Coordinates of C-alpha atoms and ligand atoms in Angstrom, one line a residue:
Chain A
X1 CA 127.6 161.9 87.7
X2 CA 128.0 160.4 91.3
X3 CA 125.3 160.6 93.7
X4 CA 126.5 163.7 96.5
X5 CA 126.4 161.3 99.7
X6 CA 128.7 158.9 97.8
X7 CA 131.1 161.9 96.5
X8 CA 131.5 163.0 99.7
X9 CA 132.5 159.3 101.1
X10 CA 134.7 159.1 98.6
X11 CA 135.8 162.8 99.7
X12 CA 136.9 161.5 102.7
X13 CA 138.2 158.8 102.2
X14 CA 140.7 160.4 99.7
X15 CA 141.7 163.4 102.4
X16 CA 141.9 160.1 104.8
X17 CA 144.6 158.6 102.8
X18 CA 148.2 159.2 103.0
X19 CA 148.7 160.5 99.6
X20 CA 145.3 161.0 97.7
X21 CA 146.7 158.3 94.7
X22 CA 147.1 155.7 97.0
X23 CA 143.3 155.4 97.4
X24 CA 142.6 155.4 94.2
X25 CA 141.4 151.8 93.6
X26 CA 138.9 152.0 96.5
X27 CA 137.7 155.0 94.2
X28 CA 137.8 153.0 91.4
X29 CA 135.5 150.0 93.0
X30 CA 133.1 153.0 94.1
X31 CA 132.8 154.1 91.4
X32 CA 132.7 151.3 89.3
X33 CA 129.8 149.5 91.8
X34 CA 127.6 152.7 91.0
X35 CA 128.6 152.7 87.1
X36 CA 128.4 148.7 86.7
X37 CA 131.6 148.8 84.7
X38 CA 134.5 151.9 84.7
X39 CA 132.9 154.5 82.4
X40 CA 135.0 157.4 80.8
X41 CA 132.7 159.4 82.8
X42 CA 133.9 157.7 86.0
X43 CA 137.2 157.6 84.3
X44 CA 137.1 162.0 84.9
X45 CA 135.4 161.8 87.7
X46 CA 137.8 159.6 90.2
X47 CA 140.6 161.6 88.2
X48 CA 139.2 165.0 89.5
X49 CA 138.2 163.0 93.5
X50 CA 141.7 162.1 93.6
X51 CA 143.5 165.0 91.9
X52 CA 145.2 163.2 89.2
X53 CA 144.9 163.4 85.5
X54 CA 142.8 161.0 83.1
X55 CA 145.1 158.7 81.9
X56 CA 147.0 158.0 85.0
X57 CA 143.7 156.6 86.4
X58 CA 143.7 155.0 82.7
X59 CA 147.1 153.6 84.0
X60 CA 145.6 151.7 87.0
X61 CA 142.2 150.8 85.3
X62 CA 143.6 149.0 83.1
X63 CA 146.1 147.4 85.1
X64 CA 143.5 145.1 87.3
X65 CA 141.6 142.1 86.7
X66 CA 138.7 143.7 88.4
X67 CA 138.0 147.1 87.3
X68 CA 136.3 147.1 84.1
X69 CA 136.9 149.5 81.8
X70 CA 133.9 148.3 79.0
X71 CA 130.5 147.4 79.5
X72 CA 129.9 143.7 81.0
X73 CA 127.0 142.4 82.4
X74 CA 124.6 142.7 85.6
X75 CA 127.7 139.7 87.2
X76 CA 130.7 138.6 85.9
X77 CA 131.2 135.5 86.2
X78 CA 134.7 134.9 86.3
X79 CA 136.2 131.6 86.2
X80 CA 139.6 130.3 86.8
X81 CA 141.5 128.6 84.6
X82 CA 145.1 127.8 87.0
X83 CA 146.5 124.5 88.0
X84 CA 144.5 122.9 90.5
X85 CA 141.2 124.1 88.8
X86 CA 142.5 122.9 85.5
X87 CA 143.6 119.8 87.1
X88 CA 140.4 118.7 87.6
X89 CA 138.3 120.4 85.4
X90 CA 140.9 120.4 82.3
X91 CA 139.4 123.0 80.0
X92 CA 136.8 122.1 79.5
X93 CA 134.1 123.7 82.5
X94 CA 135.1 127.2 80.6
X95 CA 133.7 125.9 77.3
X96 CA 130.8 124.6 78.6
X97 CA 129.5 127.8 80.4
X98 CA 129.5 129.4 77.4
X99 CA 128.1 126.7 75.4
X100 CA 125.5 127.2 78.2
X101 CA 125.0 131.0 77.7
X102 CA 125.3 131.3 74.3
X103 CA 128.5 133.5 73.8
X104 CA 132.3 133.4 73.7
X105 CA 134.6 134.1 76.4
X106 CA 134.7 137.4 76.4
X107 CA 131.1 138.2 75.7
X108 CA 128.3 139.0 77.2
X109 CA 124.6 137.9 77.1
X110 CA 122.3 139.2 75.2
X111 CA 119.6 139.6 78.2
X112 CA 122.8 141.7 79.6
X113 CA 123.0 140.0 82.7
X114 CA 126.4 137.8 82.7
X115 CA 129.5 138.3 81.4
X116 CA 131.9 135.6 81.4
X117 CA 135.4 135.8 81.9
X118 CA 138.4 133.7 83.2
X119 CA 140.5 134.4 85.6
X120 CA 143.8 133.7 87.8
X121 CA 143.6 131.6 90.7
X122 CA 140.8 132.5 93.0
X123 CA 142.7 131.3 96.4
X124 CA 140.6 128.4 97.1
X125 CA 142.8 125.9 95.3
X126 CA 141.8 122.7 98.2
X127 CA 137.8 123.5 96.5
X128 CA 138.7 123.8 93.4
X129 CA 137.0 123.7 90.8
X130 CA 135.9 127.5 91.6
X131 CA 134.4 130.4 89.8
X132 CA 133.8 133.7 91.1
X133 CA 130.0 134.9 90.5
X134 CA 130.3 139.1 90.8
X135 CA 131.0 138.3 94.4
X136 CA 130.1 134.8 95.7
X137 CA 132.4 132.2 95.6
X138 CA 131.2 128.7 93.7
X139 CA 133.8 126.1 94.3
X140 CA 133.9 122.8 93.7
X141 CA 132.0 122.9 90.4
X142 CA 131.3 120.1 87.8
X143 CA 129.8 121.3 84.8
X144 CA 126.4 120.6 86.4
X145 CA 126.4 122.4 89.4
X146 CA 128.0 125.5 87.4
X147 CA 124.6 125.7 85.2
X148 CA 122.5 124.8 88.1
X149 CA 124.8 128.8 90.0
X150 CA 124.4 130.6 86.9
X151 CA 120.7 130.0 86.6
X152 CA 120.7 130.6 90.4
X153 CA 122.2 134.0 90.4
X154 CA 119.9 134.8 86.8
X155 CA 116.7 134.2 88.5
X156 CA 118.1 136.9 91.6
X157 CA 119.3 139.0 88.8
X158 CA 115.8 139.4 87.2
X159 CA 114.0 138.7 90.5
X160 CA 115.6 141.6 92.3
X161 CA 117.3 144.9 92.2
X162 CA 121.0 145.4 91.0
Chain B
X1 CA 150.5 122.7 116.0
X2 CA 150.7 127.0 116.4
X3 CA 148.5 128.8 113.6
X4 CA 145.4 126.7 113.5
X5 CA 145.5 126.3 117.4
X6 CA 143.0 128.8 117.7
X7 CA 140.5 127.3 115.1
X8 CA 137.1 126.7 116.0
X9 CA 135.5 124.4 113.8
X10 CA 133.4 125.9 110.7
X11 CA 133.6 130.0 112.1
X12 CA 135.7 131.9 113.1
X13 CA 137.6 132.3 116.3
X14 CA 135.8 134.9 118.3
X15 CA 137.9 138.2 120.3
X16 CA 137.4 136.5 123.4
X17 CA 138.1 132.7 122.8
X18 CA 141.1 134.0 121.0
X19 CA 142.4 135.8 124.6
X20 CA 141.3 132.9 126.7
X21 CA 143.4 130.7 124.5
X22 CA 146.6 133.5 125.5
X23 CA 146.0 135.2 122.6
X24 CA 147.9 139.3 123.2
X25 CA 149.6 137.8 126.2
X26 CA 152.8 137.7 123.9
X27 CA 152.1 141.4 123.1
X28 CA 151.3 142.4 126.7
X29 CA 154.3 140.3 128.0
X30 CA 156.6 142.4 124.8
X31 CA 155.4 145.7 125.1
X32 CA 155.9 145.0 129.4
X33 CA 159.5 143.3 129.5
X34 CA 161.4 142.8 126.4
X35 CA 162.9 145.9 124.4
X36 CA 162.4 146.2 120.6
X37 CA 165.7 144.7 119.9
X38 CA 165.1 141.4 122.0
X39 CA 161.4 141.1 120.7
X40 CA 163.7 141.0 117.2
X41 CA 166.4 139.0 118.4
X42 CA 164.0 136.3 119.0
X43 CA 162.4 136.4 116.1
X44 CA 165.9 135.6 114.7
X45 CA 167.1 132.8 117.3
X46 CA 163.6 131.0 116.8
X47 CA 165.0 130.0 112.6
X48 CA 161.0 131.5 111.2
X49 CA 161.6 131.6 107.2
X50 CA 159.7 134.5 105.6
X51 CA 156.2 132.0 104.1
X52 CA 155.5 134.3 101.2
X53 CA 157.7 132.0 98.8
X54 CA 161.2 133.3 99.2
X55 CA 162.3 131.9 102.7
X56 CA 163.8 134.4 103.7
X57 CA 164.6 134.7 107.1
X58 CA 161.8 137.2 109.1
X59 CA 163.8 138.4 112.3
X60 CA 167.5 139.2 109.6
X61 CA 165.0 141.1 107.3
X62 CA 163.6 143.4 110.1
X63 CA 167.1 143.8 111.5
X64 CA 168.5 145.3 108.2
X65 CA 166.0 148.8 107.9
X66 CA 168.1 151.4 109.7
X67 CA 166.5 152.8 112.8
X68 CA 168.3 155.9 112.6
X69 CA 167.1 158.0 109.4
X70 CA 164.2 160.5 110.0
X71 CA 160.9 159.9 108.6
X72 CA 158.2 157.0 109.5
X73 CA 158.9 153.4 108.2
X74 CA 156.2 150.7 107.8
X75 CA 155.6 147.5 107.4
X76 CA 153.1 146.0 104.8
X77 CA 151.8 142.7 105.3
X78 CA 151.3 141.0 102.0
X79 CA 148.0 139.1 101.8
X80 CA 148.3 139.6 97.6
X81 CA 148.6 135.6 97.7
X82 CA 147.4 134.2 94.0
X83 CA 150.1 132.4 93.3
X84 CA 148.3 129.0 91.6
X85 CA 147.7 126.4 94.3
X86 CA 147.8 128.5 97.0
X87 CA 145.0 129.2 99.7
X88 CA 146.6 129.0 103.1
X89 CA 146.3 132.3 103.9
X90 CA 142.8 132.8 103.3
X91 CA 141.6 130.1 105.7
X92 CA 143.8 131.1 108.3
X93 CA 142.3 134.6 108.6
X94 CA 138.8 132.9 107.8
X95 CA 139.2 131.0 111.1
X96 CA 141.6 133.9 112.9
X97 CA 142.4 136.9 111.9
X98 CA 143.4 137.6 115.6
X99 CA 147.1 136.2 115.0
X100 CA 148.0 138.1 112.7
X101 CA 146.8 141.1 114.1
X102 CA 148.5 140.7 116.9
X103 CA 152.3 139.3 114.9
X104 CA 151.6 143.0 113.0
X105 CA 151.7 145.0 116.3
X106 CA 154.3 142.8 117.8
X107 CA 156.1 143.4 114.5
X108 CA 156.0 146.7 114.3
X109 CA 156.9 146.9 117.9
X110 CA 160.8 145.6 117.1
X111 CA 161.1 147.5 114.1
X112 CA 159.4 151.1 115.0
X113 CA 156.7 151.1 113.0
X114 CA 154.0 153.4 113.6
X115 CA 151.1 152.6 110.7
X116 CA 151.4 149.3 108.7
X117 CA 148.8 148.3 105.8
X118 CA 147.8 144.7 105.2
X119 CA 147.4 144.2 101.3
X120 CA 144.6 142.2 100.6
X121 CA 143.7 140.4 97.2
X122 CA 140.1 140.8 95.6
X123 CA 138.0 137.9 96.0
X124 CA 139.2 137.6 100.3
X125 CA 136.4 139.8 101.5
X126 CA 135.7 137.3 103.8
X127 CA 139.6 137.4 104.9
X128 CA 139.5 141.2 104.4
X129 CA 136.0 141.1 106.8
X130 CA 136.9 139.5 109.5
X131 CA 140.4 141.9 109.9
X132 CA 138.1 144.6 109.6
X133 CA 136.1 143.6 113.1
X134 CA 139.2 142.0 114.5
X135 CA 140.6 145.1 114.0
X136 CA 137.9 146.7 115.6
X137 CA 137.7 144.9 118.2
X138 CA 141.3 145.3 119.1
X139 CA 141.7 148.8 119.1
X140 CA 138.2 149.0 121.3
X141 CA 140.6 146.6 124.1
X142 CA 143.2 149.3 124.0
X143 CA 145.6 146.0 121.9
X144 CA 146.1 148.8 118.9
X145 CA 145.9 152.4 118.2
X146 CA 148.0 155.0 120.5
X147 CA 149.5 154.1 124.0
X148 CA 149.0 150.4 123.6
X149 CA 148.0 148.4 127.0
X150 CA 149.3 151.5 129.0
X151 CA 153.0 150.8 127.8
X152 CA 153.5 154.2 125.4
X153 CA 153.9 152.5 122.4
X154 CA 151.2 153.9 119.2
X155 CA 150.7 151.4 116.5
X156 CA 147.7 151.0 113.6
X157 CA 147.0 149.1 110.7
X158 CA 145.2 149.8 107.5
X159 CA 143.7 147.5 105.3
X160 CA 144.4 148.2 101.3
X161 CA 141.5 146.3 99.0
X162 CA 143.4 145.3 95.8
X163 CA 141.5 144.5 92.6
X164 CA 143.3 141.7 91.1
X165 CA 146.9 141.4 89.9
X166 CA 150.0 138.9 90.5
X167 CA 152.8 140.4 90.5
X168 CA 151.0 142.9 93.2
X169 CA 151.8 140.1 95.0
X170 CA 155.8 141.1 94.4
X171 CA 157.6 143.5 97.2
X172 CA 158.4 146.0 95.4
X173 CA 155.3 145.7 92.7
X174 CA 152.9 146.0 96.4
X175 CA 154.7 149.5 97.1
X176 CA 153.9 150.7 93.6
X177 CA 150.6 149.4 94.1
X178 CA 149.6 150.7 97.5
X179 CA 150.6 153.9 96.2
X180 CA 148.3 154.0 93.9
X181 CA 151.0 153.5 90.8
X182 CA 150.6 151.4 88.0
X183 CA 152.0 148.3 90.1
X184 CA 155.5 147.4 87.9
X185 CA 158.0 146.3 90.5
X186 CA 160.7 148.9 91.2
X187 CA 164.4 148.3 90.9
X188 CA 166.1 146.6 93.6
X189 CA 168.6 148.2 95.6
X190 CA 167.6 150.3 96.8
X191 CA 166.1 147.5 98.7
X192 CA 162.2 148.2 100.6
X193 CA 164.4 147.9 103.8
X194 CA 166.2 151.1 103.3
X195 CA 163.6 153.1 100.7
X196 CA 160.6 151.3 100.5
X197 CA 157.3 152.9 100.2
X198 CA 156.7 156.4 100.2
X199 CA 161.0 156.7 100.5
X200 CA 160.8 155.5 104.1
X201 CA 162.4 152.4 105.3
X202 CA 159.7 149.3 104.9
X203 CA 159.5 145.6 105.5
X204 CA 157.1 143.0 104.0
X205 CA 155.8 140.0 105.6
X206 CA 154.0 137.4 104.4
X207 CA 150.6 136.5 106.4
X208 CA 151.9 133.3 107.2
X209 CA 155.1 134.3 108.8
X210 CA 154.0 137.5 110.6
X211 CA 150.8 134.9 112.6
X212 CA 153.6 132.7 113.8
X213 CA 155.0 136.1 115.4
X214 CA 152.6 135.9 119.3
X215 CA 153.7 132.4 120.3
X216 CA 157.5 133.1 119.2
X217 CA 157.1 135.2 121.2
X218 CA 155.2 134.0 124.1
X219 CA 157.0 130.4 124.3
X220 CA 160.7 131.4 123.4
X221 CA 163.2 130.2 120.0
X222 CA 164.2 127.3 121.3
X223 CA 160.4 125.6 121.8
X224 CA 159.3 127.1 117.7
X225 CA 163.2 125.4 115.9
X226 CA 162.3 122.2 118.1
X227 CA 158.6 122.4 116.2
X228 CA 160.1 120.9 113.2
X229 CA 161.2 118.2 112.3
X230 CA 164.4 118.0 111.0
X231 CA 167.2 119.5 113.3
X232 CA 167.6 121.9 111.1
X233 CA 164.2 123.6 110.3
X234 CA 161.7 125.5 112.5
X235 CA 158.4 126.1 113.1
X236 CA 155.5 124.8 111.6
X237 CA 154.2 125.4 108.1
X238 CA 150.5 125.6 106.3
X239 CA 150.8 123.2 102.9
X240 CA 147.5 123.6 100.7
X241 CA 147.0 120.4 99.2
X242 CA 145.0 120.2 95.9
X243 CA 145.1 118.2 92.5
X244 CA 144.6 114.5 92.6
X245 CA 143.8 113.8 95.9
X246 CA 141.3 112.3 97.7
X247 CA 140.7 115.0 100.5
X248 CA 142.5 118.2 99.2
X249 CA 143.4 120.1 102.3
X250 CA 145.0 122.8 104.0
X251 CA 146.4 121.4 107.0
X252 CA 149.1 122.5 109.4
X253 CA 152.4 119.9 110.3
X254 CA 155.8 120.4 111.1
X255 CA 158.4 121.7 108.8
X256 CA 160.3 118.4 107.7
X257 CA 157.6 116.3 107.4
X258 CA 157.6 113.9 104.0
X259 CA 156.1 114.1 101.5
X260 CA 154.1 111.3 101.5
X261 CA 153.2 111.7 104.7
X262 CA 151.5 114.6 103.6
X263 CA 149.5 113.2 100.9
X264 CA 148.5 109.9 102.5
X265 CA 148.4 110.8 106.0
X266 CA 146.4 114.3 105.7
X267 CA 145.2 114.0 102.4
X268 CA 143.7 110.4 102.3
X269 CA 146.5 109.8 99.7
X270 CA 145.4 109.9 95.5
X271 CA 142.0 109.9 94.5
X272 CA 140.5 106.2 93.4
X273 CA 142.3 105.5 90.2
X274 CA 145.2 107.5 90.6
X275 CA 148.7 107.2 91.1
X276 CA 151.2 110.0 92.5
X277 CA 153.2 111.2 89.1
X278 CA 154.1 114.1 89.8
X279 CA 154.0 117.2 92.0
X280 CA 154.8 121.0 93.0
X281 CA 155.2 121.4 96.1
X282 CA 155.4 125.3 97.0
X283 CA 152.7 126.8 93.8
X284 CA 153.6 127.5 90.3
X285 CA 156.3 128.8 90.5
X286 CA 158.0 126.1 91.8
X287 CA 159.4 123.5 89.5
X288 CA 157.9 119.6 89.9
X289 CA 159.3 116.9 92.1
X290 CA 158.7 113.1 91.5
X291 CA 158.0 109.8 93.4
X292 CA 161.1 109.6 94.2
X293 CA 160.8 111.9 96.5
X294 CA 157.9 110.9 98.2
X295 CA 160.5 110.5 100.8
X296 CA 161.6 113.8 100.8
X297 CA 161.7 116.1 104.2
X298 CA 159.7 119.0 102.9
X299 CA 161.8 121.9 104.3
X300 CA 163.3 125.1 102.5
X301 CA 166.6 124.2 102.7
X302 CA 165.8 120.4 102.1
X303 CA 163.4 121.2 98.3
X304 CA 166.1 123.3 97.2
X305 CA 168.6 120.5 97.7
X306 CA 165.9 118.5 95.7
X307 CA 166.3 120.8 92.9
X308 CA 162.9 122.7 93.4
X309 CA 161.7 125.1 96.2
X310 CA 159.4 124.5 99.4
X311 CA 157.8 128.1 98.0
X312 CA 154.2 128.8 99.6
X313 CA 153.6 125.2 100.3
X314 CA 150.9 125.2 97.8
X315 CA 151.3 121.2 97.2
X316 CA 149.9 120.2 93.9
X317 CA 149.7 117.3 92.9
X318 CA 149.5 115.2 89.4
X319 CA 148.3 111.6 88.8
X320 CA 149.7 109.3 85.7
X321 CA 147.0 110.9 83.3
X322 CA 148.5 113.8 83.5
X323 CA 150.1 114.9 80.7
X324 CA 153.2 117.5 82.2
X325 CA 153.4 119.1 78.7
X326 CA 150.0 120.2 79.1
X327 CA 149.9 121.0 82.8
X328 CA 153.4 123.5 82.0
X329 CA 151.7 124.7 79.6
X330 CA 148.7 125.9 82.1
X331 CA 150.8 127.2 84.0
X332 CA 153.2 129.5 81.4
X333 CA 150.2 130.7 80.4
X334 CA 149.1 131.8 83.8
X335 CA 152.8 133.3 83.7
X336 CA 152.2 135.2 80.2
X337 CA 149.0 136.5 81.3
X338 CA 150.1 138.0 84.6
X339 CA 152.9 140.0 83.4
X340 CA 153.1 143.5 83.9
X341 CA 155.1 144.3 81.2
X342 CA 157.5 146.0 82.0
X343 CA 160.1 144.1 80.1
X344 CA 161.4 142.6 77.4
X345 CA 162.2 139.3 78.5
X346 CA 159.0 138.5 80.8
X347 CA 157.2 140.5 77.8
X348 CA 157.9 139.0 74.6
X349 CA 159.2 135.9 76.1
X350 CA 156.4 134.4 78.5
X351 CA 153.9 133.9 75.0
X352 CA 157.3 132.7 73.0
X353 CA 157.4 129.9 75.7
X354 CA 153.6 129.4 75.0
X355 CA 153.6 128.8 71.6
X356 CA 156.6 126.4 71.7
X357 CA 154.9 124.6 74.3
X358 CA 151.4 125.0 72.1
X359 CA 153.3 122.9 69.3
X360 CA 154.7 120.3 71.4
X361 CA 150.8 119.9 73.1
X362 CA 150.1 120.0 68.8
X363 CA 152.5 117.4 67.8
X364 CA 155.0 120.0 65.5
X365 CA 157.6 120.1 68.4
X366 CA 161.1 119.1 67.0
X367 CA 164.6 118.8 68.7
X368 CA 165.1 122.0 68.4
X369 CA 162.6 123.4 69.6
X370 CA 163.7 121.3 73.1
X371 CA 166.9 123.0 72.9
X372 CA 164.5 126.4 72.5
X373 CA 163.0 125.7 75.2
X374 CA 166.3 125.1 77.6
X375 CA 167.7 128.1 76.9
X376 CA 165.4 130.6 77.3
X377 CA 165.2 129.1 81.0
X378 CA 168.5 130.0 81.2
X379 CA 168.0 133.1 79.5
X380 CA 164.5 134.8 81.9
X381 CA 167.0 134.7 84.4
X382 CA 167.9 138.1 82.8
X383 CA 163.8 140.0 83.7
X384 CA 163.1 142.7 85.6
X385 CA 162.0 141.3 88.5
X386 CA 161.6 137.1 90.1
X387 CA 158.4 136.3 88.1
X388 CA 159.7 135.7 84.6
X389 CA 162.6 133.2 86.5
X390 CA 159.8 131.7 88.8
X391 CA 157.7 131.1 85.5
X392 CA 160.4 129.0 83.9
X393 CA 160.5 126.6 87.3
X394 CA 158.2 124.7 85.8
X395 CA 159.8 124.5 82.3
X396 CA 163.1 123.5 84.1
X397 CA 161.3 120.8 85.7
X398 CA 159.9 119.3 82.7
X399 CA 163.2 119.1 80.7
X400 CA 164.8 117.7 83.9
X401 CA 162.6 114.8 84.7
X402 CA 159.5 114.7 81.8
X403 CA 161.8 114.8 79.0
X404 CA 161.1 111.8 77.6
X405 CA 157.4 112.6 78.2
X406 CA 158.1 115.7 75.8
X407 CA 160.0 114.2 73.7
X408 CA 157.3 111.1 73.2
X409 CA 155.1 114.4 71.9
X410 CA 157.8 115.2 69.3
X411 CA 158.1 111.3 68.2
X412 CA 154.3 110.8 67.6
X413 CA 153.9 113.8 66.3
X414 CA 150.9 114.1 69.1
X415 CA 149.9 114.3 72.9
X416 CA 150.7 110.6 73.8
X417 CA 147.5 111.6 76.8
X418 CA 145.5 113.3 74.3
X419 CA 141.8 110.5 74.1
X420 CA 141.9 109.6 70.5
Ligands
FMN501 C1 156.0 137.9 90.8 C2 156.2 137.1 92.2 C3 154.3 137.1 93.1 C4 154.5 137.2 94.9 N1 153.4 137.3 95.1 C5 153.2 136.9 96.5 C6 152.3 136.6 97.6 O1 150.8 136.9 96.9 N2 152.5 137.0 98.7 C7 153.4 136.8 99.4 O2 153.3 137.3 101.0 N3 154.3 137.1 98.9 C8 154.5 136.8 97.6 N4 155.4 137.3 96.8 C9 157.0 137.6 98.0 C10 157.3 138.4 98.1 O3 157.9 139.3 96.8 C11 157.9 138.9 99.8 O4 159.4 137.9 99.1 C12 157.4 138.1 100.8 O5 155.9 138.9 100.7 C13 157.8 138.7 101.5 O6 157.3 137.8 103.0 P1 158.0 136.3 104.1 O7 159.5 137.4 103.8 O8 156.9 137.0 105.1 O9 158.2 136.3 103.0 C14 155.6 137.2 95.2 C15 156.8 137.4 94.5 C16 156.6 137.4 93.1 C17 158.1 137.4 92.7
SF4_502 S1 159.9 140.2 84.3 FE1 157.6 140.2 84.0 S2 156.4 141.0 85.9 FE2 158.6 141.6 86.3 S3 158.9 143.3 85.8 FE3 159.4 141.9 84.0 S4 157.4 142.3 82.7 FE4 157.2 142.7 84.4
FES503 S1 143.9 126.7 91.4 FE1 141.7 127.6 90.9 S2 141.0 128.6 92.9 FE2 143.3 128.2 93.1

């Protein structure tokens, strides 16, 4: 269950919308931020808040690249594999990161810190190659600097609250 | 310079700096001295064409909106910007969110819109934060909200944050996304101008298109037209150049600037050891240009006449060591993954094209495969929306300019660029 304050915040957001379901992405984002991913319980809660069926929420949840309907690590690493990043890094960057983390693309590290996913153009093409860890963008990557970024993130995850 | 003229180095322009630089003068002028139709006519006369990829004349699009239907009309600013190779809208908004806001209010005045939305993608949190602040500042200064500048005109702008999906940038999918529906495209006609968001007349315009409006109103249509390098074009354009150039950059240049000048002048030429082989002129869906096009003036009509499209102005440059089959494969993989799955030609056809290109790369391609590839360029035009035909743009370019390279994959039974 989400805390009462968050629930009220979301109810206000929904009431402010032209039609309730217009707020669907905001509601899913907020629930995901709370639970870490969009859990089954969160889908039910979102449906309640939006006045939709769970199936209708599912239709939306499964559509977006950055709504996670499966458990993910504390931070998701999205590595851009679109053309400008590919031109400079080829396919090797993602593989190097996967090798370093000891997981396959799509998996989560055993310590629960990271999930690794390829993603579409992050709109940083003039500063390629690019990845996003959580919401932080990292640009002009080499395999070395990418690993440094990741280890830096790991320290901040282990060191502090989420 | 027009779009970047308010920019400060390394930080976002402030509200007062924007105003000191002549910001919101156009809005004040329009509300006091011009009718909505005069604003629209000025934009029509300016020759401004949409910067979101299709190049449709902006003022003409506005003129399609019926003014006599009951119920609200809507304006949506498209900041989904997920076209690979394109980052101009982000760079503009991270430097200056005010031109866009002023442009949106002017557009709303011209079309008679009370509520506008800015649809912004995931990953653009800084741009969204800049906009959020700028909207509050404009509202506090009476330049947004009710009775703007005492004119009696009301207009509000709301941010809609998306969660990452390329198809949301397609204008009818965008309307579904905004309404909180699964973002499959809608059938056209009815066109959005007549029946769009919540069934009301709707205009969808790109960030860069709208950010041009204040200076067009301020300085007039003739001034805007004269900004371009060639007589048939109008205005400036944000070009984002990425790939194998020395200094990848997003620059504002007159439309009609030559491709070679863009690369050599603004980006310091090719990176050391690289020679120009080809480029995408305007994002992932535009057919390749080659070295024979380095003198080509970059405008919508000129690039179209050369068999490609100016698109978004996202120029991705490839050097002599790039395998064009591999580059095309990367592009088609993107489209296959981003297909919304609604229609069969795209949902089934794009993965099929991916497998074909993988065959060539693996040295298993044949003459027959080349013919099948060519057929698919034709067939995918029958898809439900512009995603699938766009996806085939690079394949068309590959077949037109690099058929020999493709054939070399067949004859030598391997990718000739693969390191041994
Ligand atoms: C698959 C697809 C994705 C698109 N993505 C965008 C986008 O991210 N931003 C954008 O402005 N236009 C995008 N467009 C074009 C829009 O459909 C629309 O033409 C444009 O927003 C209109 O604005 P304009 O007339 O100012 O260019 C896309 C089109 C397609 C087919
Ligand atoms: S062409 Fe592709 S993206 Fe467009 S409706 Fe069909 S499946 Fe969806
Ligand atoms: S292609 Fe990677 S950020 Fe645009």
